[in-house]
């Protein structure tokens, strides 16, 4: 099922030809809405260059096309994160995570995305496919403009695609799933039929504190990609990594330097209360038709973040038991 990705970074749209290729990367903060659409909210960095080939098909020269970065500027990073959080709250969306797209034309024998390891044989096939796509200029144009807003269609593929394409049709359901999420998913971006397909190769995403993820490589996805490449209906573009949830901020290089900033913590506390209110509404409506007293609700919002999480966990467990009893 396609998802709309608004203001996608240039790294996911990279292309090439016989003369050269786009190389570089992008890191951005993402939000999403109840329809699962993704939005680029805050730019961490973009570094894109055009590399020309010599007569031996080796990279000869580089020309910088796009450069913008705050990843080494604590003040700018805090400002971007704070503004992003308030923008997400004001527009009734959720903090989805942080995404990395890395474009190396698969010229590197090792993947450039941390957390993903593939056999050289697979990388060589991706390299050959990328070269063939460049030589035949088969890169599809997937960017579309609608009323001045840039967006593309994306699809998430893989046996564990629901780790990124969360199940739920209401914002409060998605908030409940995402509030405890941590970990990342990595894989390969391929274009096909006017959409960017994110093929998950591996992930360690969990939704509970005591969950222990199992490392894996999605072999089924590798077979699908290889078949699609052979039939010239899939065109490999780049690597990707998505760190899920608000805790993805902890993966930033400067996190230890900025994590105690009062402005940042005020915004994070406001976001925690925003998400908690969504989840509380969900369980309050599910619990019973009996009206919950105003004092109880006020007491809930006066709790500490840890106390609110425990209260929501207790409510969820109560709902589960009631549901089990009802089914009997």
Coordinates of C-alpha atoms in Angstrom, one line a residue:
X1 CA 0.0 0.0 0.0
X2 CA 1.6 3.3 -1.1
X3 CA 2.4 6.0 1.4
X4 CA 3.0 9.7 0.5
X5 CA 6.3 11.1 1.5
X6 CA 6.3 14.9 1.6
X7 CA 9.4 17.0 0.9
X8 CA 11.6 13.9 0.3
X9 CA 15.4 14.5 0.5
X10 CA 17.4 14.5 -2.7
X11 CA 19.3 11.4 -1.7
X12 CA 16.2 9.2 -2.3
X13 CA 15.9 10.6 -5.8
X14 CA 19.5 10.2 -6.8
X15 CA 20.3 9.1 -10.4
X16 CA 23.2 8.8 -12.8
X17 CA 24.2 8.3 -16.4
X18 CA 27.2 7.1 -18.5
X19 CA 28.9 10.3 -17.7
X20 CA 28.6 10.4 -13.9
X21 CA 26.6 9.6 -10.8
X22 CA 25.1 11.4 -7.8
X23 CA 26.8 10.5 -4.5
X24 CA 26.2 11.6 -0.9
X25 CA 23.6 11.3 1.9
X26 CA 20.9 12.9 4.0
X27 CA 19.7 12.6 7.6
X28 CA 16.3 14.1 8.5
X29 CA 13.7 14.0 11.3
X30 CA 10.4 12.5 10.2
X31 CA 6.9 12.8 11.4
X32 CA 3.8 11.0 10.2
X33 CA 0.0 11.3 10.4
X34 CA -2.9 9.0 11.0
X35 CA -2.8 8.1 7.3
X36 CA 0.8 6.9 7.7
X37 CA 2.1 9.7 5.4
X38 CA 5.6 10.7 6.1
X39 CA 7.0 14.3 6.4
X40 CA 10.5 15.6 6.4
X41 CA 10.4 17.9 9.4
X42 CA 14.0 18.9 10.4
X43 CA 17.2 18.6 8.4
X44 CA 20.3 17.2 10.1
X45 CA 22.5 17.2 7.0
X46 CA 22.4 16.9 3.3
X47 CA 25.6 16.3 1.3
X48 CA 25.2 15.6 -2.4
X49 CA 27.8 15.7 -5.1
X50 CA 28.0 14.8 -8.8
X51 CA 30.9 12.5 -9.6
X52 CA 32.1 12.2 -13.2
X53 CA 33.6 9.1 -14.7
X54 CA 36.9 8.9 -16.7
X55 CA 37.4 6.7 -19.8
X56 CA 38.0 3.7 -17.6
X57 CA 34.6 4.1 -15.8
X58 CA 36.4 5.2 -12.6
X59 CA 35.4 8.3 -10.6
X60 CA 37.5 11.3 -11.9
X61 CA 36.1 14.5 -10.4
X62 CA 33.5 15.6 -7.8
X63 CA 31.3 18.7 -7.9
X64 CA 29.3 19.7 -4.8
X65 CA 25.6 20.1 -5.7
X66 CA 24.0 20.5 -2.2
X67 CA 25.4 21.0 1.2
X68 CA 23.6 21.9 4.5
X69 CA 24.5 20.5 7.9
X70 CA 23.8 21.2 11.6
X71 CA 25.1 17.9 12.9
X72 CA 28.2 19.5 14.5
X73 CA 26.4 22.7 15.7
X74 CA 24.7 22.0 19.1
X75 CA 22.8 25.3 19.2
X76 CA 21.3 24.8 15.7
X77 CA 20.5 21.2 16.5
X78 CA 18.6 22.0 19.6
X79 CA 16.7 24.8 17.8
X80 CA 15.7 22.4 15.0
X81 CA 14.6 19.6 17.3
X82 CA 12.6 21.9 19.5
X83 CA 10.9 23.6 16.5
X84 CA 10.2 20.2 15.0
X85 CA 8.6 18.8 18.2
X86 CA 6.2 21.8 18.6
X87 CA 5.4 21.7 14.9
X88 CA 4.5 18.0 15.2
X89 CA 2.2 18.7 18.2
X90 CA 0.5 21.7 16.6
X91 CA -0.2 19.8 13.4
X92 CA -1.5 16.7 15.3
X93 CA 1.1 14.3 14.0
X94 CA 3.6 12.0 15.6
X95 CA 7.4 11.9 15.8
X96 CA 8.2 9.0 13.5
X97 CA 12.0 8.9 13.8
X98 CA 15.3 9.8 12.1
X99 CA 16.0 8.6 8.6
X100 CA 19.4 8.2 6.8
X101 CA 19.7 7.8 3.0
X102 CA 23.2 7.1 1.8
X103 CA 24.0 7.1 -1.9
X104 CA 27.3 5.4 -3.0
X105 CA 26.2 3.9 -6.4
X106 CA 27.0 0.6 -4.6
X107 CA 30.7 1.2 -5.5
X108 CA 31.7 0.4 -1.9
X109 CA 32.3 -3.2 -1.1
X110 CA 30.9 -2.6 2.4
X111 CA 27.5 -1.1 3.0
X112 CA 27.8 2.5 4.3
X113 CA 24.7 2.2 6.5
X114 CA 25.6 1.2 10.1
X115 CA 23.9 -1.9 11.3
X116 CA 23.6 -3.7 7.9
X117 CA 26.0 -6.3 6.6
X118 CA 25.5 -8.0 3.2
X119 CA 27.6 -10.5 1.3
X120 CA 30.0 -9.1 -1.3
X121 CA 28.1 -11.1 -3.9
X122 CA 24.9 -9.2 -3.2
X123 CA 26.6 -5.9 -3.3
X124 CA 28.3 -6.7 -6.6
X125 CA 24.9 -7.5 -8.1
X126 CA 23.6 -4.2 -6.8
X127 CA 26.7 -2.5 -8.3
X128 CA 26.1 -4.1 -11.7
X129 CA 22.4 -3.3 -11.6
X130 CA 23.2 0.4 -10.8
X131 CA 25.7 0.6 -13.7
X132 CA 23.2 -0.9 -16.1
X133 CA 20.5 1.5 -15.0
X134 CA 23.0 4.4 -15.5
X135 CA 24.1 3.2 -18.9
X136 CA 20.5 2.8 -20.1
X137 CA 19.3 5.9 -18.2
X138 CA 16.5 3.9 -16.7
X139 CA 16.1 5.9 -13.5
X140 CA 12.3 6.7 -13.3
X141 CA 11.2 10.2 -12.4
X142 CA 9.1 9.7 -9.2
X143 CA 8.9 13.2 -7.9
X144 CA 5.6 15.0 -8.4
X145 CA 4.5 18.5 -7.5
X146 CA 1.1 19.2 -6.1
X147 CA 0.3 22.9 -5.3
X148 CA 3.9 23.6 -4.7
X149 CA 4.5 20.7 -2.3
X150 CA 7.0 18.0 -3.3
X151 CA 6.0 14.5 -2.6
X152 CA 6.7 10.9 -3.8
X153 CA 4.9 7.6 -3.2
X154 CA 6.8 5.1 -1.2
X155 CA 6.1 1.4 -0.2
X156 CA 7.7 -0.5 2.6
X157 CA 8.6 -4.1 1.7
X158 CA 9.8 -7.1 3.6
X159 CA 8.6 -10.0 5.8
X160 CA 8.7 -7.5 8.8
X161 CA 7.4 -4.5 7.0
X162 CA 5.0 -3.8 9.8
X163 CA 7.9 -2.8 12.0
X164 CA 7.9 0.5 9.9
X165 CA 4.4 0.5 8.5
X166 CA 2.6 0.4 11.8
X167 CA -0.8 -1.1 12.2
X168 CA -3.5 1.3 13.1
X169 CA -6.0 3.7 11.7
X170 CA -6.2 6.3 14.5
X171 CA -3.5 8.6 15.7
X172 CA -4.0 7.4 19.3
X173 CA -3.5 3.7 18.2
X174 CA -0.2 4.7 16.4
X175 CA 0.9 6.8 19.4
X176 CA 0.4 3.8 21.6
X177 CA 2.5 1.6 19.4
X178 CA 5.2 4.2 18.9
X179 CA 5.6 5.6 22.4
X180 CA 7.9 2.8 23.6
X181 CA 9.6 2.0 20.3
X182 CA 13.3 1.8 20.0
X183 CA 15.8 0.4 17.5
X184 CA 16.3 0.7 13.7
X185 CA 15.6 -0.9 10.4
X186 CA 18.0 -0.9 7.5
X187 CA 17.8 -1.8 3.8
X188 CA 17.8 -0.9 0.2
X189 CA 15.8 1.7 -1.7
X190 CA 14.7 0.7 -5.2
X191 CA 12.4 2.6 -7.5
X192 CA 9.6 0.8 -9.4
X193 CA 6.5 1.9 -11.2
X194 CA 6.7 5.5 -10.0
X195 CA 7.3 4.7 -6.3
X196 CA 10.3 4.4 -4.0
X197 CA 10.3 0.9 -2.4
X198 CA 12.1 0.6 1.0
X199 CA 13.2 -3.1 1.2
X200 CA 13.9 -3.9 4.9
X201 CA 16.9 -6.2 5.1
X202 CA 17.3 -6.2 8.9
X203 CA 16.0 -4.5 12.0
X204 CA 16.3 -4.6 15.8
X205 CA 13.1 -2.6 16.5
X206 CA 11.2 -3.5 19.7
X207 CA 8.1 -2.0 21.4
X208 CA 8.7 -3.1 25.0
X209 CA 11.6 -2.5 27.4
X210 CA 12.1 -6.2 28.0
X211 CA 12.0 -7.3 24.3
X212 CA 15.2 -8.7 22.9
X213 CA 15.5 -8.4 19.1
X214 CA 16.9 -11.1 16.9
X215 CA 19.4 -10.1 14.2
X216 CA 18.5 -11.4 10.7
X217 CA 18.9 -10.8 7.0
X218 CA 15.6 -11.0 5.0
X219 CA 16.6 -13.5 2.4
X220 CA 13.2 -13.5 0.8
X221 CA 13.5 -9.8 0.2
X222 CA 16.9 -10.3 -1.4
X223 CA 15.4 -12.9 -3.9
X224 CA 12.6 -10.4 -4.8
X225 CA 15.1 -7.6 -5.4
X226 CA 17.3 -9.8 -7.5
X227 CA 14.3 -11.0 -9.6
X228 CA 13.1 -7.4 -10.0
X229 CA 16.5 -6.2 -11.2
X230 CA 16.8 -9.0 -13.7
X231 CA 13.4 -8.1 -15.2
X232 CA 14.3 -4.4 -15.2
X233 CA 11.3 -3.4 -13.0
X234 CA 13.4 -2.6 -10.0
X235 CA 16.2 0.0 -10.0
X236 CA 18.5 0.1 -6.9
X237 CA 19.1 3.7 -5.7
X238 CA 20.5 3.9 -2.2
X239 CA 20.8 2.5 1.3
X240 CA 18.5 3.5 4.1
X241 CA 18.3 3.4 7.9
X242 CA 15.3 4.5 10.0
X243 CA 15.7 4.9 13.7
X244 CA 12.2 4.7 15.1
X245 CA 10.4 6.8 17.7
X246 CA 11.4 9.8 19.9
X247 CA 14.3 7.8 21.3
X248 CA 15.9 8.0 17.9
X249 CA 17.2 11.4 19.1
X250 CA 19.6 9.5 21.3
X251 CA 21.5 8.2 18.2
X252 CA 22.6 11.8 17.2
X253 CA 26.3 12.4 17.5
X254 CA 25.8 15.4 19.7
X255 CA 23.2 13.9 21.9
X256 CA 25.4 13.7 25.1
X257 CA 26.2 17.4 24.6
X258 CA 22.6 18.6 24.1
X259 CA 20.5 16.2 26.2
X260 CA 20.5 18.4 29.3
X261 CA 19.4 21.6 27.6
X262 CA 16.4 23.1 29.3
X263 CA 14.6 24.1 26.1
X264 CA 15.0 20.6 24.7
X265 CA 13.8 18.9 27.8
X266 CA 10.8 21.3 28.0
X267 CA 9.8 20.3 24.4
X268 CA 10.4 16.6 25.1
X269 CA 8.2 16.8 28.2
X270 CA 5.5 18.6 26.2
X271 CA 5.6 15.9 23.6
X272 CA 5.4 13.1 26.2
X273 CA 2.3 14.7 27.6
X274 CA 0.9 15.1 24.1
X275 CA 1.4 11.4 23.3
X276 CA 0.2 10.3 26.8
X277 CA -3.0 12.2 26.3
X278 CA -3.6 10.4 23.0
X279 CA -3.0 7.0 24.6
X280 CA -5.0 7.8 27.7
X281 CA -8.0 8.8 25.5
X282 CA -7.7 5.5 23.7
X283 CA -7.9 3.4 26.9
X284 CA -10.4 5.7 28.6
X285 CA -12.8 5.2 25.7
X286 CA -12.1 1.4 25.7
X287 CA -12.4 0.8 29.4
X288 CA -16.2 1.3 29.8
X289 CA -19.1 3.6 29.0
X290 CA -18.9 4.7 32.6
X291 CA -17.7 8.3 32.8
X292 CA -14.3 8.8 34.4
X293 CA -14.3 11.6 37.0
X294 CA -12.6 14.8 36.2
X295 CA -10.5 14.5 39.3
X296 CA -9.1 11.2 38.2
X297 CA -8.2 12.6 34.8
X298 CA -6.5 15.7 36.3
X299 CA -4.5 13.4 38.7
X300 CA -3.3 11.4 35.7
X301 CA -1.8 14.5 33.9
X302 CA -0.1 15.6 37.2
X303 CA 1.8 12.3 37.3
X304 CA 5.5 12.1 36.4
X305 CA 6.3 10.6 32.9
X306 CA 7.3 7.3 34.5
X307 CA 4.1 7.2 36.6
X308 CA 2.0 7.9 33.5
X309 CA 3.7 5.2 31.5
X310 CA 3.0 2.7 34.3
X311 CA -0.6 3.8 34.6
X312 CA -1.1 3.4 30.8
X313 CA 0.5 -0.1 31.1
X314 CA -1.9 -1.0 33.9
X315 CA -4.8 0.2 31.8
X316 CA -3.7 -1.7 28.8
X317 CA -3.4 -4.9 30.9
X318 CA -6.9 -4.4 32.3
X319 CA -8.3 -4.0 28.9
X320 CA -6.6 -7.1 27.7
X321 CA -8.0 -9.2 30.6
X322 CA -11.5 -7.7 30.1
X323 CA -11.3 -8.6 26.4
X324 CA -10.2 -12.2 27.1
X325 CA -13.1 -12.6 29.6
X326 CA -15.5 -11.2 27.0
X327 CA -14.3 -13.7 24.4
X328 CA -14.9 -16.6 26.7

